[in-house]
XYZ file of N, CA, C and O in Angstrom:
484
model
N -10.495 11.076 4.210
C -8.601 11.384 4.010
C -7.853 11.634 5.006
O -8.346 12.852 5.634
N -7.359 11.038 6.112
C -6.190 11.484 7.221
C -5.070 11.994 6.562
O -4.252 11.462 5.853
N -4.583 13.436 6.853
C -3.702 14.193 6.447
C -2.804 14.138 7.990
O -3.210 14.509 8.965
N -1.183 14.017 7.457
C -0.214 13.780 8.351
C 0.776 14.884 8.285
O 1.189 14.870 6.735
N 1.153 15.716 9.230
C 2.304 16.746 8.582
C 3.702 16.604 9.883
O 2.820 17.172 11.110
N 4.124 16.772 9.416
C 5.286 16.738 10.388
C 6.104 17.581 10.262
O 6.357 18.606 9.575
N 6.531 18.205 11.046
C 7.411 19.367 11.554
C 8.743 19.030 12.919
O 8.344 17.717 13.727
N 9.427 20.183 12.534
C 10.426 19.839 14.136
C 12.004 19.292 13.547
O 12.582 19.315 14.443
N 12.006 19.032 12.547
C 13.349 18.809 11.920
C 13.997 19.867 11.990
O 13.676 21.302 12.250
N 15.301 19.468 11.795
C 16.609 20.634 11.339
C 18.048 20.314 11.420
O 18.002 18.720 11.783
N 19.104 21.639 11.706
C 19.809 20.683 11.811
C 20.408 20.723 13.431
O 20.160 21.647 14.441
N 21.127 19.879 14.070
C 21.459 19.537 15.734
C 23.194 19.009 15.091
O 23.308 18.508 14.314
N 23.525 19.502 16.557
C 24.950 18.991 16.918
C 25.015 17.561 17.189
O 23.462 16.984 17.933
N 25.782 16.676 17.108
C 26.261 15.519 17.532
C 25.694 15.407 19.228
O 26.333 16.447 20.106
N 24.926 14.508 19.543
C 24.506 14.768 21.235
C 23.483 15.759 21.610
O 22.898 15.486 22.826
N 23.085 16.211 20.595
C 21.524 17.364 21.003
C 20.394 16.495 21.113
O 20.928 15.210 20.540
N 19.330 17.435 21.114
C 18.215 16.792 21.085
C 17.510 17.498 20.169
O 17.323 18.701 19.707
N 16.124 16.769 19.699
C 15.261 17.710 18.707
C 14.029 16.604 18.940
O 13.982 15.430 19.342
N 12.759 17.486 18.872
C 11.672 16.700 18.637
C 10.709 17.101 17.613
O 10.464 18.324 17.090
N 10.699 16.038 17.087
C 9.572 15.691 15.820
C 8.256 15.898 16.089
O 7.777 15.293 17.290
N 7.176 16.433 15.459
C 5.914 16.863 15.558
C 5.318 16.064 14.374
O 5.528 15.776 13.520
N 3.938 15.354 14.444
C 3.092 14.728 13.410
C 1.464 15.427 13.910
O 1.463 14.634 14.938
N 1.445 16.139 13.223
C 0.070 16.488 13.228
C -1.115 15.704 12.443
O -1.158 15.852 11.156
N -2.168 15.354 13.191
C -3.303 14.463 12.320
C -4.544 15.677 12.107
O -4.542 16.235 12.902
N -4.855 15.133 10.685
C -6.121 16.243 10.344
C -7.512 15.985 11.343
O -8.324 16.812 11.313
N -7.627 14.969 11.673
C -8.268 14.591 12.835
C -8.098 13.368 13.718
O -6.826 12.786 13.670
N -9.016 13.243 14.546
C -8.452 12.110 15.989
C -8.627 10.868 15.444
O -9.552 10.345 14.786
N -7.322 10.228 15.408
C -6.970 9.037 15.094
C -6.474 8.375 16.283
O -6.326 6.807 16.081
N -5.942 8.346 16.705
C -4.688 7.609 17.697
C -5.442 6.742 18.793
O -4.566 6.215 19.229
N -6.761 6.688 18.692
C -7.405 5.909 19.813
C -8.118 4.760 19.070
O -8.538 3.515 19.761
N -7.663 4.717 17.500
C -7.782 3.375 17.012
C -7.005 3.450 16.260
O -6.561 1.773 15.543
N -5.952 4.163 15.611
C -4.965 3.784 15.017
C -3.167 3.274 15.538
O -3.371 4.033 16.938
N -2.581 2.486 14.976
C -1.215 2.553 15.251
C -0.397 3.751 14.684
O -0.802 3.861 13.167
N 0.342 4.641 15.198
C 1.036 5.548 14.556
C 2.650 5.067 14.607
O 2.846 4.571 15.471
N 3.374 5.516 13.652
C 4.665 4.965 13.817
C 5.450 6.220 12.878
O 5.069 7.119 12.326
N 6.451 6.108 13.348
C 7.543 7.215 12.621
C 8.801 5.982 11.982
O 9.568 4.830 12.388
N 9.619 6.469 10.758
C 10.083 5.418 9.893
C 10.822 7.181 9.223
O 10.984 8.071 9.956
N 12.139 6.397 9.042
C 13.576 7.499 8.471
C 13.820 7.005 7.292
O 14.096 5.750 7.463
N 14.460 7.961 6.472
C 15.118 7.518 5.559
C 16.845 8.116 5.008
O 16.442 9.139 5.099
N 17.754 7.661 5.177
C 18.979 8.301 5.190
C 19.345 8.286 4.025
O 18.784 7.336 2.947
N 20.047 9.271 3.441
C 20.793 9.248 2.022
C 21.374 8.124 1.636
O 22.016 7.563 2.077
N 21.015 8.189 0.224
C 21.438 6.669 -0.563
C 20.539 5.188 0.241
O 21.166 4.035 -0.045
N 19.346 5.433 0.917
C 19.769 4.094 1.925
C 18.146 3.667 1.832
O 17.009 4.450 1.478
N 17.512 2.772 2.009
C 15.714 2.508 2.289
C 15.451 3.382 3.519
O 15.695 3.294 4.376
N 14.037 3.181 3.227
C 13.458 4.220 4.592
C 13.012 2.792 5.382
O 13.219 1.639 5.234
N 13.599 2.779 6.499
C 13.454 1.905 8.013
C 12.572 2.292 9.144
O 12.313 3.360 9.454
N 12.158 1.637 10.137
C 11.205 1.727 10.737
C 12.143 2.328 11.963
O 12.870 2.049 12.226
N 11.437 3.268 12.613
C 12.088 3.831 14.046
C 11.625 3.434 15.361
O 11.845 3.077 15.942
N 10.015 3.809 14.932
C 9.133 3.611 16.146
C 7.397 3.352 16.022
O 7.629 4.446 15.113
N 7.023 2.953 16.770
C 5.445 2.918 16.458
C 4.836 2.811 18.159
O 5.439 2.664 19.038
N 3.334 3.486 18.256
C 2.869 4.018 19.469
C 1.425 3.208 18.791
O 0.393 3.403 17.999
N 0.856 1.908 19.563
C -0.563 1.452 19.471
C -1.711 2.456 20.381
O -1.447 3.081 21.158
N -2.688 2.458 19.827
C -3.974 2.591 21.148
C -3.720 2.636 22.225
O -4.126 3.114 22.735
N -3.393 1.618 22.529
C -3.181 1.037 23.746
C -1.905 1.990 24.548
O -2.066 1.724 26.097
N -1.286 2.277 23.729
C -0.169 3.063 24.263
C 1.097 2.235 24.469
O 2.000 2.484 24.572
N 0.910 1.056 23.953
C 2.365 0.030 23.722
C 2.992 0.714 22.612
O 2.646 1.143 21.841
N 4.311 0.503 22.920
C 5.255 1.394 21.788
C 6.577 0.105 21.801
O 6.508 -0.692 22.300
N 7.180 0.423 20.176
C 8.047 -0.359 20.108
C 9.067 0.324 19.464
O 8.784 1.332 18.940
N 10.603 0.321 19.715
C 11.385 0.912 18.991
C 12.371 -0.058 18.272
O 12.826 -1.265 18.695
N 13.116 0.627 17.383
C 14.097 0.140 16.458
C 15.249 0.100 17.398
O 15.782 1.086 18.099
N 15.991 -0.961 17.138
C 17.551 -1.226 17.972
C 17.925 0.140 18.127
O 18.878 0.306 18.965
N 18.369 0.135 17.103
C 19.405 1.499 16.987
C 18.982 2.945 17.633
O 19.577 3.808 18.030
N 17.748 2.727 17.926
C 17.335 3.884 18.741
C 16.550 4.235 20.120
O 16.467 4.649 20.532
N 16.447 2.807 20.125
C 16.209 1.943 21.362
C 16.817 3.139 22.781
O 18.024 2.863 22.785
N 15.916 3.425 24.051
C 16.804 4.274 25.019
C 17.371 5.730 24.718
O 17.900 6.175 25.428
N 17.228 5.929 23.242
C 17.521 7.187 23.185
C 15.915 8.322 22.341
O 15.928 9.545 22.755
N 15.175 7.385 21.922
C 14.226 8.045 21.345
C 12.826 7.979 22.271
O 12.776 6.423 22.570
N 12.034 8.571 22.052
C 10.388 8.463 22.985
C 9.421 8.615 21.750
O 9.419 9.536 21.543
N 8.608 8.143 21.830
C 7.564 8.325 20.839
C 6.112 8.323 21.794
O 6.121 7.619 23.014
N 5.491 9.239 21.375
C 4.216 9.968 22.294
C 3.270 10.411 21.495
O 3.241 10.965 20.463
N 2.024 10.446 22.112
C 0.961 11.265 21.218
C 0.366 12.011 22.462
O 0.563 11.693 23.755
N -0.435 13.061 22.096
C -1.547 13.958 22.697
C -2.452 14.052 21.711
O -2.784 14.694 21.010
N -3.527 13.339 22.635
C -4.903 13.118 21.806
C -5.274 14.113 22.064
O -6.066 14.873 21.091
N -5.176 15.029 22.596
C -6.222 16.784 22.511
C -5.857 17.236 21.613
O -6.292 18.097 20.786
N -4.269 17.187 20.922
C -3.741 17.894 19.746
C -3.581 17.173 18.660
O -3.433 17.729 17.765
N -4.243 16.118 18.745
C -3.832 15.011 17.530
C -2.689 15.309 17.390
O -2.362 14.512 15.812
N -1.921 14.951 17.855
C -0.431 15.287 17.332
C 0.434 13.832 18.208
O 0.243 13.457 19.145
N 1.236 13.201 17.265
C 2.163 12.507 17.911
C 3.602 13.060 17.593
O 3.711 13.909 16.687
N 4.298 12.658 18.552
C 6.001 12.923 18.816
C 7.076 12.073 18.950
O 6.617 11.055 19.345
N 8.408 12.359 18.468
C 9.448 11.936 18.448
C 9.935 12.824 19.051
O 10.644 13.506 18.474
N 10.837 12.517 20.326
C 11.470 12.870 21.351
C 13.162 12.325 20.808
O 13.298 10.817 21.074
N 13.699 13.002 20.372
C 15.433 12.255 19.937
C 16.201 13.031 20.591
O 16.524 14.099 21.070
N 16.915 12.065 21.854
C 17.925 12.406 22.078
C 19.416 11.389 21.824
O 19.284 11.098 21.164
N 20.434 12.638 22.443
C 21.846 11.796 21.870
C 21.719 11.365 20.662
O 22.364 10.407 20.107
N 21.558 12.844 19.710
C 21.558 12.539 18.495
C 23.038 12.242 17.837
O 23.797 12.585 18.327
N 23.279 11.119 16.980
C 24.615 10.791 16.292
C 24.353 11.206 14.678
O 23.162 11.333 13.868
N 25.052 11.439 13.814
C 25.259 11.176 12.742
C 24.635 10.643 11.919
O 23.977 10.451 11.051
N 24.374 9.451 12.380
C 23.952 8.138 11.950
C 22.125 8.362 12.182
O 21.534 7.613 11.078
N 21.676 9.103 12.947
C 20.352 9.739 12.800
C 19.894 10.827 11.606
O 18.850 11.254 11.510
N 21.063 11.172 10.694
C 20.499 12.624 9.581
C 19.800 11.335 8.703
O 20.083 10.559 8.197
N 18.506 12.091 8.572
C 17.476 11.211 7.403
C 16.547 12.024 7.260
O 16.230 13.104 7.705
N 15.558 11.560 6.266
C 14.313 12.412 6.335
C 13.653 11.192 7.157
O 13.499 9.976 6.919
N 12.215 11.928 8.212
C 11.306 11.380 8.947
C 10.216 11.441 8.616
O 9.752 12.642 8.450
N 9.499 10.419 8.385
C 8.410 10.194 7.836
C 7.319 9.697 9.526
O 7.825 8.510 9.772
N 6.180 10.340 9.518
C 5.311 9.890 10.467
C 4.064 9.171 9.574
O 3.691 9.462 8.121
N 3.527 8.102 10.036
C 2.593 7.464 9.339
C 1.470 6.654 10.013
O 1.788 6.557 11.202
N 0.609 6.143 9.722
C -0.597 5.927 10.585
C -1.062 4.585 10.078
O -1.431 4.575 8.486
N -1.411 3.569 10.842
C -2.263 2.379 10.209
C -3.411 2.272 11.104
O -3.526 2.260 12.037
N -4.517 1.485 10.088
C -5.890 1.356 11.032
C -5.869 0.063 11.555
O -6.560 -0.714 12.346
N -4.442 -0.501 11.535
C -4.615 -1.852 12.126
C -3.587 -2.305 13.343
O -2.820 -0.644 13.299
N -2.857 -2.856 14.017
C -2.142 -2.739 14.829
C -0.800 -3.625 14.056
O -0.001 -3.615 14.554
N -1.414 -3.647 12.544
C 0.425 -3.823 11.936
C 1.261 -2.829 11.692
O 0.436 -1.744 11.689
N 2.399 -2.904 11.460
C 3.208 -1.727 11.071
C 4.790 -2.022 10.469
O 5.592 -1.267 10.531
N 4.358 -2.602 9.592
C 5.134 -2.541 8.633
C 4.896 -1.453 8.042
O 3.422 -1.149 7.441
N 5.923 -1.237 6.738
C 5.423 -0.225 5.674
C 4.142 -0.206 4.818
O 3.133 0.448 4.738
N 4.297 -1.538 4.622
C 2.957 -1.807 3.726
C 1.907 -1.751 4.246
O 0.725 -1.787 3.825
N 1.966 -2.007 5.905
C 0.449 -1.620 6.662
C -0.107 -0.290 6.796
O -0.831 0.077 7.116
N 1.043 0.903 6.349
C 0.398 2.011 6.577
C -0.543 2.574 5.782
O -0.206 2.571 4.430
N -1.824 3.279 6.430
C -2.672 3.697 5.318
C -2.163 5.241 4.919
O -2.851 5.413 3.864
N -1.665 5.555 5.787
C -1.348 7.042 5.669
C 0.205 7.498 5.955
O 0.505 7.205 7.413
N 0.484 8.568 5.108
C 2.244 8.719 5.146
C 2.076 10.372 5.415
O 1.574 11.263 4.332
N 3.078 11.075 6.026
C 3.571 12.012 6.023
C 4.200 12.405 4.786
O 4.772 11.650 4.502
N 4.889 13.741 4.507
C 5.546 13.980 3.644
C 6.929 14.436 4.144
O 7.748 14.138 3.179
N 7.300 14.026 5.339
C 8.626 14.062 5.808
C 9.280 15.065 6.595
O 8.942 16.346 6.315
N 9.741 15.003 7.533
C 11.136 16.002 8.154
C 12.418 16.159 8.282
O 12.364 14.566 8.126
N 12.989 16.561 7.460
C 14.631 16.463 7.271
C 15.353 16.350 8.769
O 15.374 18.019 9.188
N 16.027 15.567 9.291
C 17.013 15.666 10.262
C 18.278 15.801 9.901
O 19.091 14.749 9.243
N 19.357 16.990 9.784
C 20.838 16.621 9.884
C 21.490 16.794 11.433
O 21.140 18.177 11.565
N 22.084 15.766 11.627
C 22.644 15.839 12.409
C 24.547 16.155 12.243
O 24.922 15.412 11.528
N 24.991 17.043 12.618
C 26.564 17.132 12.442
C 27.694 16.345 13.014
O 27.139 16.052 14.420
N 28.332 16.060 12.178
C 29.684 15.120 13.356
C 30.721 15.797 13.701
O 30.703 17.067 13.422
């Protein structure tokens, strides 16, 4: 059972940056697809970004050019660097891992418990 623990959330001003971290309990990044999802208050959980074991990345249109997903295999950690934050980025952010290259929510095998980001308007 892989455990994922997110950290780095908090309160930020509009235009600021935050970096979220997701620590995995074991080395998985060379075989898993790692992803970030988010759920804003009153809304469904949505895809944010993913990174495959090959290093290939993909982003939701709403964050493209502002967010960057990356991994540190030595630390078993995946990051989400978030720049130019806006109020619309306010959400609970979840880290997830898929044993395959598929990246829908239903394809994720493991989930973290989330970390909350609040961006003041």
